[in-house]
């Protein structure tokens, strides 16, 4: 069986891929994640997922490499990881009572295979008070998450609805699509 490598240092993606019970190694992809001028959020997520997989595959000949990226989108604009408490609070204020689309792409690069899939998740945020925003940020500290909310944790209390055909896509790795890509690369999670 070829080596499986996740081109990511994200603890969220590592936990999700671990659910498939395939041995894998996580490797930093070292890819510039700057959006190109006029690049749509969905295109950005796809480009970065593939770039991450290709960057790591170039260093590990013969491996099956997965790359993934997620971009939160509000009114057609990409919303990145907040990095700070203040930025996260501002993001949540902007998203309060609104729908945010999370574009999550996953790519596989292996000998003879380069493919990409994208999952779109529509999230409706409740109308959030300043007290709710502050309480949430103090509890979860989601400063490394696109859109400032961890749905797998207390962030679920910020939401009214989540619509997706791949339930783990919102956390950062769409496992239904990941399984399909792994099969294309010759790895069967149920083998």
Short mmCIF file of C-alpha atoms in Angstrom, two decimals:
data_model
loop_
_atom_site.label_atom_id
_atom_site.label_comp_id
_atom_site.label_asym_id
_atom_site.label_seq_id
_atom_site.Cartn_x
_atom_site.Cartn_y
_atom_site.Cartn_z
CA UNK A 1 0.00 0.00 0.00
CA UNK A 2 1.44 3.42 -0.90
CA UNK A 3 2.12 5.90 1.87
CA UNK A 4 -0.75 8.29 2.62
CA UNK A 5 0.26 11.86 3.41
CA UNK A 6 -1.96 14.71 4.50
CA UNK A 7 -0.53 17.99 3.20
CA UNK A 8 -1.62 19.91 6.26
CA UNK A 9 -0.65 20.69 9.82
CA UNK A 10 -4.29 21.39 10.77
CA UNK A 11 -5.24 19.41 13.85
CA UNK A 12 -8.85 19.45 12.62
CA UNK A 13 -7.99 17.81 9.30
CA UNK A 14 -5.72 15.30 11.02
CA UNK A 15 -8.52 14.27 13.39
CA UNK A 16 -10.97 13.92 10.51
CA UNK A 17 -8.63 11.86 8.32
CA UNK A 18 -7.86 9.68 11.36
CA UNK A 19 -11.54 8.64 11.37
CA UNK A 20 -10.86 6.61 8.21
CA UNK A 21 -8.39 4.44 10.16
CA UNK A 22 -5.75 4.56 7.45
CA UNK A 23 -2.18 5.18 8.59
CA UNK A 24 -0.97 8.58 7.40
CA UNK A 25 1.64 11.22 8.02
CA UNK A 26 0.92 14.96 8.18
CA UNK A 27 3.40 17.22 6.39
CA UNK A 28 3.40 21.02 6.13
CA UNK A 29 2.78 21.97 2.49
CA UNK A 30 4.59 25.33 2.62
CA UNK A 31 2.29 27.00 0.07
CA UNK A 32 1.57 30.72 -0.21
CA UNK A 33 -2.14 31.02 0.57
CA UNK A 34 -2.57 34.57 -0.72
CA UNK A 35 -5.63 34.99 -2.93
CA UNK A 36 -5.00 36.15 -6.48
CA UNK A 37 -6.65 39.40 -7.59
CA UNK A 38 -10.34 38.80 -8.33
CA UNK A 39 -10.16 35.12 -7.32
CA UNK A 40 -13.53 33.76 -6.22
CA UNK A 41 -13.62 31.94 -2.86
CA UNK A 42 -14.48 28.56 -4.45
CA UNK A 43 -11.64 28.90 -6.97
CA UNK A 44 -9.25 29.90 -4.18
CA UNK A 45 -10.14 26.82 -2.10
CA UNK A 46 -9.66 24.52 -5.11
CA UNK A 47 -6.38 26.11 -6.20
CA UNK A 48 -4.91 25.93 -2.70
CA UNK A 49 -6.02 22.34 -2.07
CA UNK A 50 -4.34 21.20 -5.27
CA UNK A 51 -1.25 23.33 -4.70
CA UNK A 52 -0.80 21.86 -1.21
CA UNK A 53 -1.12 18.30 -2.49
CA UNK A 54 1.29 18.94 -5.38
CA UNK A 55 3.87 20.65 -3.15
CA UNK A 56 4.05 17.67 -0.79
CA UNK A 57 3.80 15.06 -3.56
CA UNK A 58 6.90 16.60 -5.16
CA UNK A 59 8.83 15.70 -1.99
CA UNK A 60 7.40 12.16 -1.53
CA UNK A 61 7.60 10.14 -4.72
CA UNK A 62 5.02 7.37 -4.99
CA UNK A 63 2.86 8.60 -2.10
CA UNK A 64 -0.84 9.37 -2.13
CA UNK A 65 -1.09 12.98 -0.99
CA UNK A 66 -4.24 14.78 0.14
CA UNK A 67 -4.45 18.56 0.22
CA UNK A 68 -7.41 20.55 1.49
CA UNK A 69 -8.44 24.15 1.94
CA UNK A 70 -11.49 25.97 3.23
CA UNK A 71 -12.65 29.49 2.49
CA UNK A 72 -15.60 31.15 4.21
CA UNK A 73 -17.59 33.37 1.87
CA UNK A 74 -19.89 36.25 2.76
CA UNK A 75 -21.44 38.28 -0.08
CA UNK A 76 -18.92 36.80 -2.53
CA UNK A 77 -15.97 37.91 -0.38
CA UNK A 78 -13.49 35.49 1.19
CA UNK A 79 -13.33 35.59 4.98
CA UNK A 80 -10.12 34.14 6.34
CA UNK A 81 -8.94 32.94 9.70
CA UNK A 82 -9.30 35.81 12.15
CA UNK A 83 -6.02 35.33 14.03
CA UNK A 84 -7.07 37.62 16.89
CA UNK A 85 -9.97 38.05 19.29
CA UNK A 86 -10.83 41.45 17.81
CA UNK A 87 -10.91 40.15 14.22
CA UNK A 88 -13.03 37.17 15.26
CA UNK A 89 -15.54 39.42 17.02
CA UNK A 90 -15.79 41.61 13.90
CA UNK A 91 -16.30 38.56 11.66
CA UNK A 92 -19.09 37.23 13.90
CA UNK A 93 -20.77 40.66 13.95
CA UNK A 94 -20.73 40.69 10.13
CA UNK A 95 -22.12 37.15 9.91
CA UNK A 96 -24.80 37.65 12.58
CA UNK A 97 -28.23 36.82 11.16
CA UNK A 98 -26.74 36.02 7.74
CA UNK A 99 -25.90 33.07 5.54
CA UNK A 100 -22.23 32.21 5.06
CA UNK A 101 -21.02 29.72 2.46
CA UNK A 102 -18.01 27.58 3.34
CA UNK A 103 -16.14 26.33 0.28
CA UNK A 104 -14.07 23.27 1.19
CA UNK A 105 -11.89 21.62 -1.42
CA UNK A 106 -9.90 18.41 -1.20
CA UNK A 107 -7.37 17.20 -3.77
CA UNK A 108 -5.41 14.01 -4.25
CA UNK A 109 -2.10 13.72 -6.06
CA UNK A 110 -0.60 10.27 -6.59
CA UNK A 111 1.23 8.47 -9.39
CA UNK A 112 -1.06 8.84 -12.42
CA UNK A 113 -3.76 10.68 -10.46
CA UNK A 114 -4.47 14.36 -9.82
CA UNK A 115 -8.07 15.12 -8.90
CA UNK A 116 -10.04 17.61 -6.89
CA UNK A 117 -13.50 17.75 -5.31
CA UNK A 118 -15.29 20.64 -3.61
CA UNK A 119 -18.07 20.68 -1.04
CA UNK A 120 -20.21 23.73 -0.41
CA UNK A 121 -21.75 24.21 3.03
CA UNK A 122 -24.41 26.83 3.66
CA UNK A 123 -24.54 28.05 7.25
CA UNK A 124 -27.18 30.37 8.69
CA UNK A 125 -25.98 32.25 11.76
CA UNK A 126 -28.43 33.30 14.46
CA UNK A 127 -28.69 36.99 15.27
CA UNK A 128 -25.88 37.33 17.79
CA UNK A 129 -25.69 39.75 20.70
CA UNK A 130 -22.38 41.26 21.76
CA UNK A 131 -22.58 39.19 24.96
CA UNK A 132 -23.07 35.96 22.98
CA UNK A 133 -20.15 36.76 20.69
CA UNK A 134 -17.88 37.55 23.62
CA UNK A 135 -18.93 34.46 25.60
CA UNK A 136 -18.37 32.22 22.59
CA UNK A 137 -14.96 33.65 21.73
CA UNK A 138 -13.75 33.36 25.32
CA UNK A 139 -14.91 29.72 25.49
CA UNK A 140 -13.70 28.37 22.11
CA UNK A 141 -10.97 30.79 20.98
CA UNK A 142 -11.60 29.95 17.29
CA UNK A 143 -8.87 32.23 15.98
CA UNK A 144 -7.46 29.58 13.63
CA UNK A 145 -10.81 28.77 11.98
CA UNK A 146 -12.19 30.32 8.80
CA UNK A 147 -15.27 32.26 9.81
CA UNK A 148 -14.43 32.33 13.54
CA UNK A 149 -16.67 29.41 14.56
CA UNK A 150 -15.99 25.79 15.50
CA UNK A 151 -19.15 23.88 14.60
CA UNK A 152 -17.71 20.73 16.22
CA UNK A 153 -17.65 22.56 19.53
CA UNK A 154 -19.63 25.37 21.16
CA UNK A 155 -19.81 27.19 17.81
CA UNK A 156 -22.87 25.09 16.98
CA UNK A 157 -24.80 27.37 19.40
CA UNK A 158 -24.18 30.30 17.02
CA UNK A 159 -26.09 28.66 14.18
CA UNK A 160 -29.66 28.22 12.99
CA UNK A 161 -28.95 25.72 10.21
CA UNK A 162 -26.25 23.90 8.28
CA UNK A 163 -26.89 22.55 4.78
CA UNK A 164 -24.41 20.16 3.18
CA UNK A 165 -24.21 16.79 1.45
CA UNK A 166 -20.84 16.04 3.12
CA UNK A 167 -21.19 16.59 6.89
CA UNK A 168 -17.51 16.94 7.78
CA UNK A 169 -16.85 19.56 5.10
CA UNK A 170 -17.63 22.36 7.53
CA UNK A 171 -14.90 21.16 9.91
CA UNK A 172 -12.37 21.25 7.09
CA UNK A 173 -12.16 17.90 5.29
CA UNK A 174 -15.16 16.52 3.36
CA UNK A 175 -14.75 12.82 4.15
CA UNK A 176 -17.28 11.51 1.61
CA UNK A 177 -15.34 13.22 -1.16
CA UNK A 178 -12.02 12.25 0.46
CA UNK A 179 -13.01 8.58 0.37
CA UNK A 180 -13.92 8.87 -3.32
CA UNK A 181 -10.55 10.48 -4.09
CA UNK A 182 -8.65 7.87 -2.10
CA UNK A 183 -10.37 5.11 -4.08
CA UNK A 184 -9.32 6.81 -7.33
CA UNK A 185 -5.73 6.75 -6.02
CA UNK A 186 -5.94 3.05 -5.14
CA UNK A 187 -6.60 3.28 -1.38
CA UNK A 188 -9.81 1.71 -0.10
CA UNK A 189 -10.73 2.83 3.43
CA UNK A 190 -12.81 -0.32 3.96
CA UNK A 191 -10.16 -2.79 2.78
#
